[in-house]
Amino acid sequence: MPTTTRPVLRFAPSPNGPLHLGHALSALTGWAMAQRLGGRFLVRIEDIDLERSSEAHIEGIFRDLAWLGVPWEEPVLRQSQHLGRYAAAAARLADLGLLYPCFASRREIAEASAAQGTPHDPDGAPLYPGLRRTMPAEEAAARRRAGEPYVMRLDMGRALVLAAERLGGAPLDFTELGDGDTSRRIPCDPVRWGDVVIQRKDVPTSYHLSVVVDDACQGITHVTRGRDLYPATDIHRLLQVLLGLPAPIYAHHRLIVDEAGRKLAKSARDTSLAELRAAGATVADIRRMIGLA
Ligand code: GLU
């Protein structure tokens, strides 16, 4: 008898601010899909930003989810407790010759980027202009020994060559689920991100690396998350191919925007779930506010 694997979904907030209406939509959408598919629902705390994450925000996340009526399985994975796992994945990429240290300051990057007409990545950050990608190994080693801070970047050109080899002619793309469970293959264009940071200065990982490693470790089959992360999926697919990890199905949901049409920020206290609750809002009110009623 063939074994069918149970779908696994997750809600993966970063605890650097209170959850707001956008998170409520994410959590409720993920949980609803998990129920519909008869799947499991996990919570992952994406706390690699050690300075901005706080225990108080983590506790707030659990309180808000419980209030919303979204149950989750224990144990909850906290990324800050798995830095070694991400470092090991980065080491695999380095062994493939795909990473290089970058010592450039923000200012150097901005200046070099301006000289090239300041192209931007899909998040609006100046596109890294490939400064000193080929720094001699001895110079890099000496600067590391001297304690100079650096990040590790992905050599996008080489990464694409290796990914194409691994794919053996198949396109780099991902499956996006739409309404009514229609699915589409979306072609990826990771070049628009340039040589992305794989390991930051302060932690041996980055959002892109940890999300890909953890989705695989937790056996996530369906990634439900906001539309703002749609372009990042290009990098996630590329890293999955390079690291030999399975490709989940993606379902990016609409964003909740403020009156000015901007995506809600964690700093927008007036839309935090805790504030709304304290002001007397019920879960039914929240559902109405995010268009789920
Ligand atoms: N931690 C990310 C956030 O709070 C979500 C990451 C993901 O779902 O892939 O925006």
PDB file of N, CA and C in Angstrom, residues 117-152:
ATOM      1  N   GLY A 117      23.684  53.172 -11.531  1.00  0.00           N
ATOM      2  CA  GLY A 117      22.295  53.602 -11.756  1.00  0.00           C
ATOM      3  C   GLY A 117      21.355  53.145 -10.655  1.00  0.00           C
ATOM      4  N   THR A 118      21.906  52.708  -9.533  1.00  0.00           N
ATOM      5  CA  THR A 118      21.149  52.259  -8.360  1.00  0.00           C
ATOM      6  C   THR A 118      19.997  51.312  -8.674  1.00  0.00           C
ATOM      7  N   PRO A 119      20.323  50.164  -9.241  1.00  0.00           N
ATOM      8  CA  PRO A 119      19.243  49.175  -9.398  1.00  0.00           C
ATOM      9  C   PRO A 119      18.827  48.654  -8.010  1.00  0.00           C
ATOM     10  N   HIS A 120      17.581  48.257  -7.893  1.00  0.00           N
ATOM     11  CA  HIS A 120      17.071  47.777  -6.598  1.00  0.00           C
ATOM     12  C   HIS A 120      16.594  46.338  -6.694  1.00  0.00           C
ATOM     13  N   ASP A 121      16.656  45.643  -5.550  1.00  0.00           N
ATOM     14  CA  ASP A 121      16.103  44.285  -5.515  1.00  0.00           C
ATOM     15  C   ASP A 121      14.592  44.391  -5.277  1.00  0.00           C
ATOM     16  N   PRO A 122      13.855  43.273  -5.350  1.00  0.00           N
ATOM     17  CA  PRO A 122      12.392  43.360  -5.217  1.00  0.00           C
ATOM     18  C   PRO A 122      11.922  43.912  -3.874  1.00  0.00           C
ATOM     19  N   ASP A 123      12.806  43.926  -2.852  1.00  0.00           N
ATOM     20  CA  ASP A 123      12.429  44.516  -1.562  1.00  0.00           C
ATOM     21  C   ASP A 123      12.717  46.012  -1.521  1.00  0.00           C
ATOM     22  N   GLY A 124      13.294  46.531  -2.607  1.00  0.00           N
ATOM     23  CA  GLY A 124      13.582  47.962  -2.647  1.00  0.00           C
ATOM     24  C   GLY A 124      14.961  48.318  -2.121  1.00  0.00           C
ATOM     25  N   ALA A 125      15.777  47.327  -1.766  1.00  0.00           N
ATOM     26  CA  ALA A 125      17.138  47.612  -1.278  1.00  0.00           C
ATOM     27  C   ALA A 125      18.064  47.743  -2.491  1.00  0.00           C
ATOM     28  N   PRO A 126      19.111  48.592  -2.362  1.00  0.00           N
ATOM     29  CA  PRO A 126      20.031  48.711  -3.504  1.00  0.00           C
ATOM     30  C   PRO A 126      20.607  47.347  -3.836  1.00  0.00           C
ATOM     31  N   LEU A 127      20.632  47.042  -5.116  1.00  0.00           N
ATOM     32  CA  LEU A 127      21.144  45.737  -5.546  1.00  0.00           C
ATOM     33  C   LEU A 127      22.648  45.705  -5.316  1.00  0.00           C
ATOM     34  N   TYR A 128      23.133  44.681  -4.673  1.00  0.00           N
ATOM     35  CA  TYR A 128      24.567  44.591  -4.380  1.00  0.00           C
ATOM     36  C   TYR A 128      25.334  44.546  -5.700  1.00  0.00           C
ATOM     37  N   PRO A 129      26.281  45.467  -5.863  1.00  0.00           N
ATOM     38  CA  PRO A 129      26.917  45.580  -7.188  1.00  0.00           C
ATOM     39  C   PRO A 129      28.076  44.622  -7.438  1.00  0.00           C
ATOM     40  N   GLY A 130      28.174  43.543  -6.651  1.00  0.00           N
ATOM     41  CA  GLY A 130      29.194  42.529  -6.938  1.00  0.00           C
ATOM     42  C   GLY A 130      30.612  42.997  -6.657  1.00  0.00           C
ATOM     43  N   LEU A 131      30.776  43.870  -5.636  1.00  0.00           N
ATOM     44  CA  LEU A 131      32.102  44.396  -5.302  1.00  0.00           C
ATOM     45  C   LEU A 131      33.055  43.292  -4.871  1.00  0.00           C
ATOM     46  N   ARG A 132      34.206  43.239  -5.442  1.00  0.00           N
ATOM     47  CA  ARG A 132      35.285  42.371  -5.003  1.00  0.00           C
ATOM     48  C   ARG A 132      34.853  40.925  -4.761  1.00  0.00           C
ATOM     49  N   ARG A 133      34.021  40.457  -5.665  1.00  0.00           N
ATOM     50  CA  ARG A 133      33.552  39.068  -5.572  1.00  0.00           C
ATOM     51  C   ARG A 133      34.752  38.115  -5.596  1.00  0.00           C
ATOM     52  N   THR A 134      35.791  38.564  -6.277  1.00  0.00           N
ATOM     53  CA  THR A 134      36.959  37.694  -6.468  1.00  0.00           C
ATOM     54  C   THR A 134      38.146  38.139  -5.619  1.00  0.00           C
ATOM     55  N   MET A 135      37.881  38.575  -4.401  1.00  0.00           N
ATOM     56  CA  MET A 135      38.972  38.974  -3.498  1.00  0.00           C
ATOM     57  C   MET A 135      39.902  37.777  -3.286  1.00  0.00           C
ATOM     58  N   PRO A 136      41.225  38.003  -3.373  1.00  0.00           N
ATOM     59  CA  PRO A 136      42.137  36.874  -3.165  1.00  0.00           C
ATOM     60  C   PRO A 136      41.893  36.224  -1.800  1.00  0.00           C
ATOM     61  N   ALA A 137      41.968  34.891  -1.762  1.00  0.00           N
ATOM     62  CA  ALA A 137      41.655  34.142  -0.533  1.00  0.00           C
ATOM     63  C   ALA A 137      42.524  34.600   0.638  1.00  0.00           C
ATOM     64  N   GLU A 138      43.801  34.947   0.359  1.00  0.00           N
ATOM     65  CA  GLU A 138      44.699  35.353   1.470  1.00  0.00           C
ATOM     66  C   GLU A 138      44.218  36.675   2.071  1.00  0.00           C
ATOM     67  N   GLU A 139      43.779  37.582   1.204  1.00  0.00           N
ATOM     68  CA  GLU A 139      43.314  38.876   1.723  1.00  0.00           C
ATOM     69  C   GLU A 139      42.065  38.678   2.590  1.00  0.00           C
ATOM     70  N   ALA A 140      41.142  37.842   2.084  1.00  0.00           N
ATOM     71  CA  ALA A 140      39.913  37.587   2.852  1.00  0.00           C
ATOM     72  C   ALA A 140      40.264  36.958   4.196  1.00  0.00           C
ATOM     73  N   ALA A 141      41.194  35.991   4.193  1.00  0.00           N
ATOM     74  CA  ALA A 141      41.571  35.303   5.433  1.00  0.00           C
ATOM     75  C   ALA A 141      42.193  36.294   6.406  1.00  0.00           C
ATOM     76  N   ALA A 142      43.051  37.174   5.905  1.00  0.00           N
ATOM     77  CA  ALA A 142      43.720  38.143   6.780  1.00  0.00           C
ATOM     78  C   ALA A 142      42.694  39.103   7.384  1.00  0.00           C
ATOM     79  N   ARG A 143      41.737  39.526   6.585  1.00  0.00           N
ATOM     80  CA  ARG A 143      40.731  40.469   7.099  1.00  0.00           C
ATOM     81  C   ARG A 143      39.826  39.791   8.123  1.00  0.00           C
ATOM     82  N   ARG A 144      39.522  38.532   7.894  1.00  0.00           N
ATOM     83  CA  ARG A 144      38.720  37.780   8.882  1.00  0.00           C
ATOM     84  C   ARG A 144      39.500  37.647  10.191  1.00  0.00           C
ATOM     85  N   ARG A 145      40.809  37.306  10.052  1.00  0.00           N
ATOM     86  CA  ARG A 145      41.647  37.154  11.252  1.00  0.00           C
ATOM     87  C   ARG A 145      41.718  38.455  12.034  1.00  0.00           C
ATOM     88  N   ALA A 146      41.730  39.547  11.310  1.00  0.00           N
ATOM     89  CA  ALA A 146      41.822  40.858  11.969  1.00  0.00           C
ATOM     90  C   ALA A 146      40.487  41.259  12.606  1.00  0.00           C
ATOM     91  N   GLY A 147      39.481  40.380  12.461  1.00  0.00           N
ATOM     92  CA  GLY A 147      38.199  40.613  13.127  1.00  0.00           C
ATOM     93  C   GLY A 147      37.282  41.583  12.387  1.00  0.00           C
ATOM     94  N   GLU A 148      37.561  41.830  11.103  1.00  0.00           N
ATOM     95  CA  GLU A 148      36.677  42.727  10.344  1.00  0.00           C
ATOM     96  C   GLU A 148      35.320  42.051  10.140  1.00  0.00           C
ATOM     97  N   PRO A 149      34.225  42.767  10.369  1.00  0.00           N
ATOM     98  CA  PRO A 149      32.919  42.127  10.143  1.00  0.00           C
ATOM     99  C   PRO A 149      32.667  41.879   8.653  1.00  0.00           C
ATOM    100  N   TYR A 150      31.976  40.791   8.350  1.00  0.00           N
ATOM    101  CA  TYR A 150      31.678  40.483   6.948  1.00  0.00           C
ATOM    102  C   TYR A 150      30.406  39.635   6.881  1.00  0.00           C
ATOM    103  N   VAL A 151      29.811  39.632   5.708  1.00  0.00           N
ATOM    104  CA  VAL A 151      28.683  38.721   5.459  1.00  0.00           C
ATOM    105  C   VAL A 151      29.153  37.708   4.424  1.00  0.00           C
ATOM    106  N   MET A 152      28.424  36.586   4.299  1.00  0.00           N
ATOM    107  CA  MET A 152      28.717  35.630   3.235  1.00  0.00           C
ATOM    108  C   MET A 152      27.606  35.772   2.197  1.00  0.00           C
TER     109      MET A 152
END
